[in-house]
């Protein structure tokens, strides 16, 4: 097995120099003791490119508590975009999508309090810091042109536009029971667009709302009319490459 397989840490492969770089720990400054110390990095759930002239190896990462801009060259956190680690309520992040042309971040948040749950989608403007709620759901994905976004609602896949009152219910199915403590939102499908914006690809468990990779199937659904096509069985979390 290659050294980069299933490690779950920020990493990149330098093709020019044939060098693999993985960030398992980071140095952080301890204000109280006035010293630098090594801190083990957590496993991150998702990675997206973040274009920055000052940090050419910058990416956006998230755990269930935070979304950060991270430099995989120095293994340092550049900026916290969302930090729920110190909130009084149990608030967990579930998926994000970054649209670089407007510097806007969509992310899902699950709120758990007194055995009750709620689900919110927020749009964060990285230029102004303004954050607004745009839908009820998790696991968002900007369309290629940034005019729409897909997300996982309480009963399937939806498509919405910023400012549009009624989202389109593209695919009606129960991926998980949003109100049951025994049905986890973690590991739910993450819709992803085709480069031309005509299809959305996702996985679905063959039986139940939780499964292994062998028990899941990859589907694509056409945005214009909801035509559903099964691609193959045996895979999860697909991403459509150009």
PDB file of C-alpha atoms in Angstrom:
ATOM      1  CA  UNK A   1       0.000   0.000   0.000  1.00  0.00           C
ATOM      2  CA  UNK A   2       1.445   3.441  -0.926  1.00  0.00           C
ATOM      3  CA  UNK A   3       2.301   5.802   1.972  1.00  0.00           C
ATOM      4  CA  UNK A   4      -0.500   8.215   1.047  1.00  0.00           C
ATOM      5  CA  UNK A   5      -3.367   5.696   1.084  1.00  0.00           C
ATOM      6  CA  UNK A   6      -6.137   6.320   3.641  1.00  0.00           C
ATOM      7  CA  UNK A   7      -3.970   8.395   5.978  1.00  0.00           C
ATOM      8  CA  UNK A   8      -6.639  11.041   6.661  1.00  0.00           C
ATOM      9  CA  UNK A   9      -4.094  13.834   7.162  1.00  0.00           C
ATOM     10  CA  UNK A  10      -3.343  16.904   4.999  1.00  0.00           C
ATOM     11  CA  UNK A  11      -0.898  15.824   2.314  1.00  0.00           C
ATOM     12  CA  UNK A  12       0.281  16.474  -1.220  1.00  0.00           C
ATOM     13  CA  UNK A  13       2.524  14.895  -3.830  1.00  0.00           C
ATOM     14  CA  UNK A  14       5.194  17.096  -5.403  1.00  0.00           C
ATOM     15  CA  UNK A  15       5.229  15.669  -8.936  1.00  0.00           C
ATOM     16  CA  UNK A  16       8.204  17.725 -10.092  1.00  0.00           C
ATOM     17  CA  UNK A  17      10.460  16.527  -7.276  1.00  0.00           C
ATOM     18  CA  UNK A  18       8.716  13.175  -6.754  1.00  0.00           C
ATOM     19  CA  UNK A  19       8.270  13.926  -3.068  1.00  0.00           C
ATOM     20  CA  UNK A  20       5.381  13.065  -0.733  1.00  0.00           C
ATOM     21  CA  UNK A  21       4.543  15.515   2.067  1.00  0.00           C
ATOM     22  CA  UNK A  22       2.108  14.652   4.867  1.00  0.00           C
ATOM     23  CA  UNK A  23       1.255  16.721   7.941  1.00  0.00           C
ATOM     24  CA  UNK A  24       0.857  14.526  10.997  1.00  0.00           C
ATOM     25  CA  UNK A  25       1.696  17.276  13.510  1.00  0.00           C
ATOM     26  CA  UNK A  26       2.084  21.020  13.729  1.00  0.00           C
ATOM     27  CA  UNK A  27       4.029  23.482  15.852  1.00  0.00           C
ATOM     28  CA  UNK A  28       1.865  25.915  17.819  1.00  0.00           C
ATOM     29  CA  UNK A  29       2.802  28.737  20.125  1.00  0.00           C
ATOM     30  CA  UNK A  30       1.772  28.277  23.768  1.00  0.00           C
ATOM     31  CA  UNK A  31       0.889  31.785  24.979  1.00  0.00           C
ATOM     32  CA  UNK A  32       0.800  30.796  28.642  1.00  0.00           C
ATOM     33  CA  UNK A  33       4.244  29.171  28.741  1.00  0.00           C
ATOM     34  CA  UNK A  34       5.760  31.270  25.931  1.00  0.00           C
ATOM     35  CA  UNK A  35       7.072  28.242  24.044  1.00  0.00           C
ATOM     36  CA  UNK A  36       6.410  26.413  20.796  1.00  0.00           C
ATOM     37  CA  UNK A  37       5.086  22.871  21.072  1.00  0.00           C
ATOM     38  CA  UNK A  38       4.212  20.023  18.745  1.00  0.00           C
ATOM     39  CA  UNK A  39       0.514  19.231  18.406  1.00  0.00           C
ATOM     40  CA  UNK A  40      -0.830  16.114  16.691  1.00  0.00           C
ATOM     41  CA  UNK A  41      -3.250  16.994  13.915  1.00  0.00           C
ATOM     42  CA  UNK A  42      -6.693  15.391  13.758  1.00  0.00           C
ATOM     43  CA  UNK A  43      -8.078  13.449  10.831  1.00  0.00           C
ATOM     44  CA  UNK A  44      -9.803  15.842   8.444  1.00  0.00           C
ATOM     45  CA  UNK A  45     -13.028  14.988   6.655  1.00  0.00           C
ATOM     46  CA  UNK A  46     -12.667  16.954   3.416  1.00  0.00           C
ATOM     47  CA  UNK A  47     -10.124  18.985   1.458  1.00  0.00           C
ATOM     48  CA  UNK A  48     -10.558  21.691  -1.187  1.00  0.00           C
ATOM     49  CA  UNK A  49      -8.088  23.956  -2.950  1.00  0.00           C
ATOM     50  CA  UNK A  50      -7.710  27.528  -1.717  1.00  0.00           C
ATOM     51  CA  UNK A  51      -5.926  29.850  -4.147  1.00  0.00           C
ATOM     52  CA  UNK A  52      -3.633  32.255  -2.311  1.00  0.00           C
ATOM     53  CA  UNK A  53      -0.535  33.972  -3.734  1.00  0.00           C
ATOM     54  CA  UNK A  54       1.184  34.144  -0.344  1.00  0.00           C
ATOM     55  CA  UNK A  55       0.455  30.473   0.431  1.00  0.00           C
ATOM     56  CA  UNK A  56       0.681  28.449  -2.816  1.00  0.00           C
ATOM     57  CA  UNK A  57       0.040  25.195  -0.923  1.00  0.00           C
ATOM     58  CA  UNK A  58      -3.032  26.423   0.958  1.00  0.00           C
ATOM     59  CA  UNK A  59      -6.149  24.259   1.219  1.00  0.00           C
ATOM     60  CA  UNK A  60      -9.422  24.347   3.152  1.00  0.00           C
ATOM     61  CA  UNK A  61     -10.029  21.495   5.620  1.00  0.00           C
ATOM     62  CA  UNK A  62     -12.660  20.627   8.194  1.00  0.00           C
ATOM     63  CA  UNK A  63     -13.214  18.482  11.233  1.00  0.00           C
ATOM     64  CA  UNK A  64     -16.564  18.187  12.991  1.00  0.00           C
ATOM     65  CA  UNK A  65     -15.685  21.294  15.033  1.00  0.00           C
ATOM     66  CA  UNK A  66     -13.783  23.619  12.696  1.00  0.00           C
ATOM     67  CA  UNK A  67     -13.100  24.756   9.146  1.00  0.00           C
ATOM     68  CA  UNK A  68      -9.607  26.107   8.533  1.00  0.00           C
ATOM     69  CA  UNK A  69      -7.287  27.395   5.837  1.00  0.00           C
ATOM     70  CA  UNK A  70      -4.197  25.212   6.124  1.00  0.00           C
ATOM     71  CA  UNK A  71      -0.743  25.362   4.541  1.00  0.00           C
ATOM     72  CA  UNK A  72       0.362  21.822   3.696  1.00  0.00           C
ATOM     73  CA  UNK A  73       3.899  23.003   2.981  1.00  0.00           C
ATOM     74  CA  UNK A  74       4.568  24.319   6.507  1.00  0.00           C
ATOM     75  CA  UNK A  75       1.849  22.193   8.205  1.00  0.00           C
ATOM     76  CA  UNK A  76       0.448  25.345   9.826  1.00  0.00           C
ATOM     77  CA  UNK A  77      -3.082  26.642  10.219  1.00  0.00           C
ATOM     78  CA  UNK A  78      -3.342  29.979   8.414  1.00  0.00           C
ATOM     79  CA  UNK A  79      -6.857  30.998   9.462  1.00  0.00           C
ATOM     80  CA  UNK A  80      -9.914  29.650  11.280  1.00  0.00           C
ATOM     81  CA  UNK A  81     -13.026  30.176   9.161  1.00  0.00           C
ATOM     82  CA  UNK A  82     -15.464  28.406  11.503  1.00  0.00           C
ATOM     83  CA  UNK A  83     -14.659  27.330  15.063  1.00  0.00           C
ATOM     84  CA  UNK A  84     -17.326  25.502  17.075  1.00  0.00           C
ATOM     85  CA  UNK A  85     -14.901  24.042  19.612  1.00  0.00           C
ATOM     86  CA  UNK A  86     -15.781  26.635  22.242  1.00  0.00           C
ATOM     87  CA  UNK A  87     -19.513  27.016  21.647  1.00  0.00           C
ATOM     88  CA  UNK A  88     -21.795  26.221  24.618  1.00  0.00           C
ATOM     89  CA  UNK A  89     -24.088  24.066  22.471  1.00  0.00           C
ATOM     90  CA  UNK A  90     -23.106  20.897  20.642  1.00  0.00           C
ATOM     91  CA  UNK A  91     -22.610  22.188  17.105  1.00  0.00           C
ATOM     92  CA  UNK A  92     -20.967  19.988  14.489  1.00  0.00           C
ATOM     93  CA  UNK A  93     -19.900  20.749  10.937  1.00  0.00           C
ATOM     94  CA  UNK A  94     -21.135  18.500   8.158  1.00  0.00           C
ATOM     95  CA  UNK A  95     -19.622  19.255   4.774  1.00  0.00           C
ATOM     96  CA  UNK A  96     -18.529  22.434   3.031  1.00  0.00           C
ATOM     97  CA  UNK A  97     -18.051  23.844  -0.463  1.00  0.00           C
ATOM     98  CA  UNK A  98     -15.873  26.795  -1.484  1.00  0.00           C
ATOM     99  CA  UNK A  99     -16.521  29.047  -4.491  1.00  0.00           C
ATOM    100  CA  UNK A 100     -13.251  30.853  -5.108  1.00  0.00           C
ATOM    101  CA  UNK A 101     -14.473  33.469  -7.597  1.00  0.00           C
ATOM    102  CA  UNK A 102     -16.679  35.096  -4.927  1.00  0.00           C
ATOM    103  CA  UNK A 103     -14.621  33.894  -1.958  1.00  0.00           C
ATOM    104  CA  UNK A 104     -17.756  32.321  -0.460  1.00  0.00           C
ATOM    105  CA  UNK A 105     -18.004  29.222   1.698  1.00  0.00           C
ATOM    106  CA  UNK A 106     -21.086  27.054   2.149  1.00  0.00           C
ATOM    107  CA  UNK A 107     -21.133  24.708   5.127  1.00  0.00           C
ATOM    108  CA  UNK A 108     -23.574  22.509   7.008  1.00  0.00           C
ATOM    109  CA  UNK A 109     -24.049  22.589  10.767  1.00  0.00           C
ATOM    110  CA  UNK A 110     -25.769  20.042  12.995  1.00  0.00           C
ATOM    111  CA  UNK A 111     -27.048  21.343  16.328  1.00  0.00           C
ATOM    112  CA  UNK A 112     -27.658  18.826  19.121  1.00  0.00           C
ATOM    113  CA  UNK A 113     -29.229  19.863  22.417  1.00  0.00           C
ATOM    114  CA  UNK A 114     -31.351  17.871  24.905  1.00  0.00           C
ATOM    115  CA  UNK A 115     -31.689  14.934  22.494  1.00  0.00           C
ATOM    116  CA  UNK A 116     -32.968  17.266  19.767  1.00  0.00           C
ATOM    117  CA  UNK A 117     -31.366  18.057  16.437  1.00  0.00           C
ATOM    118  CA  UNK A 118     -31.561  20.831  13.882  1.00  0.00           C
ATOM    119  CA  UNK A 119     -29.731  21.231  10.595  1.00  0.00           C
ATOM    120  CA  UNK A 120     -28.576  24.485   9.033  1.00  0.00           C
ATOM    121  CA  UNK A 121     -26.734  25.547   5.895  1.00  0.00           C
ATOM    122  CA  UNK A 122     -24.729  28.767   6.096  1.00  0.00           C
ATOM    123  CA  UNK A 123     -23.073  30.945   3.468  1.00  0.00           C
ATOM    124  CA  UNK A 124     -19.950  32.696   4.735  1.00  0.00           C
ATOM    125  CA  UNK A 125     -18.368  35.587   2.812  1.00  0.00           C
ATOM    126  CA  UNK A 126     -14.636  35.362   3.502  1.00  0.00           C
ATOM    127  CA  UNK A 127     -14.091  38.982   2.437  1.00  0.00           C
ATOM    128  CA  UNK A 128     -16.590  40.553   4.839  1.00  0.00           C
ATOM    129  CA  UNK A 129     -17.039  37.818   7.458  1.00  0.00           C
ATOM    130  CA  UNK A 130     -20.820  37.977   6.962  1.00  0.00           C
ATOM    131  CA  UNK A 131     -22.616  34.667   7.580  1.00  0.00           C
ATOM    132  CA  UNK A 132     -26.262  33.991   6.671  1.00  0.00           C
ATOM    133  CA  UNK A 133     -28.440  30.890   6.870  1.00  0.00           C
ATOM    134  CA  UNK A 134     -29.591  29.762   3.417  1.00  0.00           C
ATOM    135  CA  UNK A 135     -31.318  26.385   3.876  1.00  0.00           C
ATOM    136  CA  UNK A 136     -32.113  23.461   6.172  1.00  0.00           C
ATOM    137  CA  UNK A 137     -29.649  20.671   5.416  1.00  0.00           C
ATOM    138  CA  UNK A 138     -26.043  19.475   5.304  1.00  0.00           C
ATOM    139  CA  UNK A 139     -23.255  18.535   2.840  1.00  0.00           C
ATOM    140  CA  UNK A 140     -23.551  21.442   0.365  1.00  0.00           C
ATOM    141  CA  UNK A 141     -21.901  21.727  -3.057  1.00  0.00           C
ATOM    142  CA  UNK A 142     -21.668  24.822  -5.256  1.00  0.00           C
ATOM    143  CA  UNK A 143     -22.551  24.356  -8.922  1.00  0.00           C
ATOM    144  CA  UNK A 144     -19.614  24.952 -11.315  1.00  0.00           C
ATOM    145  CA  UNK A 145     -20.845  28.465 -12.194  1.00  0.00           C
ATOM    146  CA  UNK A 146     -21.717  29.352  -8.597  1.00  0.00           C
ATOM    147  CA  UNK A 147     -25.355  30.207  -9.374  1.00  0.00           C
ATOM    148  CA  UNK A 148     -26.840  27.236  -7.504  1.00  0.00           C
ATOM    149  CA  UNK A 149     -25.942  24.751  -4.805  1.00  0.00           C
ATOM    150  CA  UNK A 150     -26.978  21.177  -4.088  1.00  0.00           C
ATOM    151  CA  UNK A 151     -27.327  19.802  -0.590  1.00  0.00           C
ATOM    152  CA  UNK A 152     -28.698  16.954   1.465  1.00  0.00           C
ATOM    153  CA  UNK A 153     -32.076  17.822   2.968  1.00  0.00           C
ATOM    154  CA  UNK A 154     -34.157  15.904   5.453  1.00  0.00           C
ATOM    155  CA  UNK A 155     -35.738  13.820   2.680  1.00  0.00           C
ATOM    156  CA  UNK A 156     -33.336  13.721  -0.230  1.00  0.00           C
ATOM    157  CA  UNK A 157     -31.270  15.951  -2.484  1.00  0.00           C
ATOM    158  CA  UNK A 158     -32.221  19.573  -3.078  1.00  0.00           C
ATOM    159  CA  UNK A 159     -31.008  22.333  -5.385  1.00  0.00           C
ATOM    160  CA  UNK A 160     -31.323  25.970  -4.432  1.00  0.00           C
ATOM    161  CA  UNK A 161     -30.136  29.419  -5.457  1.00  0.00           C
ATOM    162  CA  UNK A 162     -29.112  32.193  -3.117  1.00  0.00           C
ATOM    163  CA  UNK A 163     -32.220  34.310  -2.522  1.00  0.00           C
ATOM    164  CA  UNK A 164     -34.594  31.822  -4.158  1.00  0.00           C
ATOM    165  CA  UNK A 165     -37.568  31.088  -1.896  1.00  0.00           C
ATOM    166  CA  UNK A 166     -38.387  27.499  -2.858  1.00  0.00           C
ATOM    167  CA  UNK A 167     -35.583  24.955  -3.445  1.00  0.00           C
ATOM    168  CA  UNK A 168     -36.029  22.188  -6.017  1.00  0.00           C
ATOM    169  CA  UNK A 169     -36.567  18.731  -4.503  1.00  0.00           C
ATOM    170  CA  UNK A 170     -34.454  16.845  -7.029  1.00  0.00           C
ATOM    171  CA  UNK A 171     -34.396  13.360  -5.454  1.00  0.00           C
ATOM    172  CA  UNK A 172     -36.913  12.212  -2.875  1.00  0.00           C
ATOM    173  CA  UNK A 173     -35.454   9.553  -0.578  1.00  0.00           C
ATOM    174  CA  UNK A 174     -34.473   9.067   3.061  1.00  0.00           C
ATOM    175  CA  UNK A 175     -30.685   8.893   3.340  1.00  0.00           C
ATOM    176  CA  UNK A 176     -30.882   9.015   7.152  1.00  0.00           C
ATOM    177  CA  UNK A 177     -33.450   9.665   9.860  1.00  0.00           C
ATOM    178  CA  UNK A 178     -32.631  13.247  10.900  1.00  0.00           C
ATOM    179  CA  UNK A 179     -34.490  13.003  14.208  1.00  0.00           C
ATOM    180  CA  UNK A 180     -33.330   9.586  15.412  1.00  0.00           C
ATOM    181  CA  UNK A 181     -30.278   9.319  17.668  1.00  0.00           C
ATOM    182  CA  UNK A 182     -29.578   5.874  16.195  1.00  0.00           C
ATOM    183  CA  UNK A 183     -29.373   7.252  12.647  1.00  0.00           C
ATOM    184  CA  UNK A 184     -26.148   9.200  12.177  1.00  0.00           C
ATOM    185  CA  UNK A 185     -25.747  12.228   9.891  1.00  0.00           C
ATOM    186  CA  UNK A 186     -22.037  11.411   9.792  1.00  0.00           C
ATOM    187  CA  UNK A 187     -21.145   9.460   6.660  1.00  0.00           C
ATOM    188  CA  UNK A 188     -24.194  10.593   4.696  1.00  0.00           C
ATOM    189  CA  UNK A 189     -23.847  11.170   0.926  1.00  0.00           C
ATOM    190  CA  UNK A 190     -22.141  14.321  -0.350  1.00  0.00           C
ATOM    191  CA  UNK A 191     -23.663  15.457  -3.682  1.00  0.00           C
ATOM    192  CA  UNK A 192     -21.117  16.601  -6.269  1.00  0.00           C
ATOM    193  CA  UNK A 193     -21.697  18.305  -9.648  1.00  0.00           C
ATOM    194  CA  UNK A 194     -20.456  17.310 -13.088  1.00  0.00           C
ATOM    195  CA  UNK A 195     -18.173  19.955 -14.657  1.00  0.00           C
ATOM    196  CA  UNK A 196     -20.899  20.999 -17.110  1.00  0.00           C
ATOM    197  CA  UNK A 197     -23.466  21.398 -14.313  1.00  0.00           C
ATOM    198  CA  UNK A 198     -25.905  18.942 -15.892  1.00  0.00           C
ATOM    199  CA  UNK A 199     -25.565  16.017 -13.437  1.00  0.00           C
ATOM    200  CA  UNK A 200     -25.072  15.401  -9.739  1.00  0.00           C
ATOM    201  CA  UNK A 201     -23.253  12.296  -8.525  1.00  0.00           C
ATOM    202  CA  UNK A 202     -23.643  10.688  -5.086  1.00  0.00           C
ATOM    203  CA  UNK A 203     -23.629   7.358  -3.272  1.00  0.00           C
ATOM    204  CA  UNK A 204     -26.503   5.567  -1.577  1.00  0.00           C
ATOM    205  CA  UNK A 205     -26.564   2.570   0.728  1.00  0.00           C
ATOM    206  CA  UNK A 206     -28.293  -0.438  -0.796  1.00  0.00           C
ATOM    207  CA  UNK A 207     -29.895  -1.349   2.542  1.00  0.00           C
ATOM    208  CA  UNK A 208     -30.429   0.935   5.517  1.00  0.00           C
ATOM    209  CA  UNK A 209     -28.851   4.336   6.111  1.00  0.00           C
ATOM    210  CA  UNK A 210     -25.396   3.113   7.141  1.00  0.00           C
ATOM    211  CA  UNK A 211     -23.181   0.752   5.182  1.00  0.00           C
ATOM    212  CA  UNK A 212     -19.695  -0.182   4.077  1.00  0.00           C
ATOM    213  CA  UNK A 213     -18.180   0.703   0.729  1.00  0.00           C
ATOM    214  CA  UNK A 214     -19.133  -2.693  -0.727  1.00  0.00           C
ATOM    215  CA  UNK A 215     -22.786  -2.143   0.248  1.00  0.00           C
ATOM    216  CA  UNK A 216     -23.111   1.263  -1.421  1.00  0.00           C
ATOM    217  CA  UNK A 217     -23.882   2.181  -5.029  1.00  0.00           C
ATOM    218  CA  UNK A 218     -22.858   5.242  -7.070  1.00  0.00           C
ATOM    219  CA  UNK A 219     -25.637   7.129  -8.873  1.00  0.00           C
ATOM    220  CA  UNK A 220     -25.943  10.174 -11.064  1.00  0.00           C
ATOM    221  CA  UNK A 221     -29.070  12.284 -11.432  1.00  0.00           C
ATOM    222  CA  UNK A 222     -29.785  14.821 -14.158  1.00  0.00           C
ATOM    223  CA  UNK A 223     -30.497  18.279 -12.819  1.00  0.00           C
ATOM    224  CA  UNK A 224     -32.956  19.286 -15.566  1.00  0.00           C
ATOM    225  CA  UNK A 225     -35.462  16.447 -15.135  1.00  0.00           C
ATOM    226  CA  UNK A 226     -34.372  14.218 -12.211  1.00  0.00           C
ATOM    227  CA  UNK A 227     -33.433  11.241 -14.414  1.00  0.00           C
ATOM    228  CA  UNK A 228     -31.612   8.772 -12.160  1.00  0.00           C
ATOM    229  CA  UNK A 229     -28.922   6.369 -13.413  1.00  0.00           C
ATOM    230  CA  UNK A 230     -26.958   3.806 -11.443  1.00  0.00           C
ATOM    231  CA  UNK A 231     -23.262   3.840 -12.361  1.00  0.00           C
ATOM    232  CA  UNK A 232     -21.934   0.893 -10.342  1.00  0.00           C
ATOM    233  CA  UNK A 233     -22.097  -0.873  -6.974  1.00  0.00           C
ATOM    234  CA  UNK A 234     -19.192  -0.761  -4.558  1.00  0.00           C
ATOM    235  CA  UNK A 235     -18.113   2.778  -3.773  1.00  0.00           C
ATOM    236  CA  UNK A 236     -18.768   5.894  -1.694  1.00  0.00           C
ATOM    237  CA  UNK A 237     -18.244   9.685  -1.857  1.00  0.00           C
ATOM    238  CA  UNK A 238     -17.660  10.077  -5.618  1.00  0.00           C
ATOM    239  CA  UNK A 239     -16.217  13.249  -7.163  1.00  0.00           C
ATOM    240  CA  UNK A 240     -16.656  13.998 -10.856  1.00  0.00           C
ATOM    241  CA  UNK A 241     -13.399  14.881 -12.606  1.00  0.00           C
ATOM    242  CA  UNK A 242     -13.349  16.841 -15.886  1.00  0.00           C
TER     243      UNK A 242
END
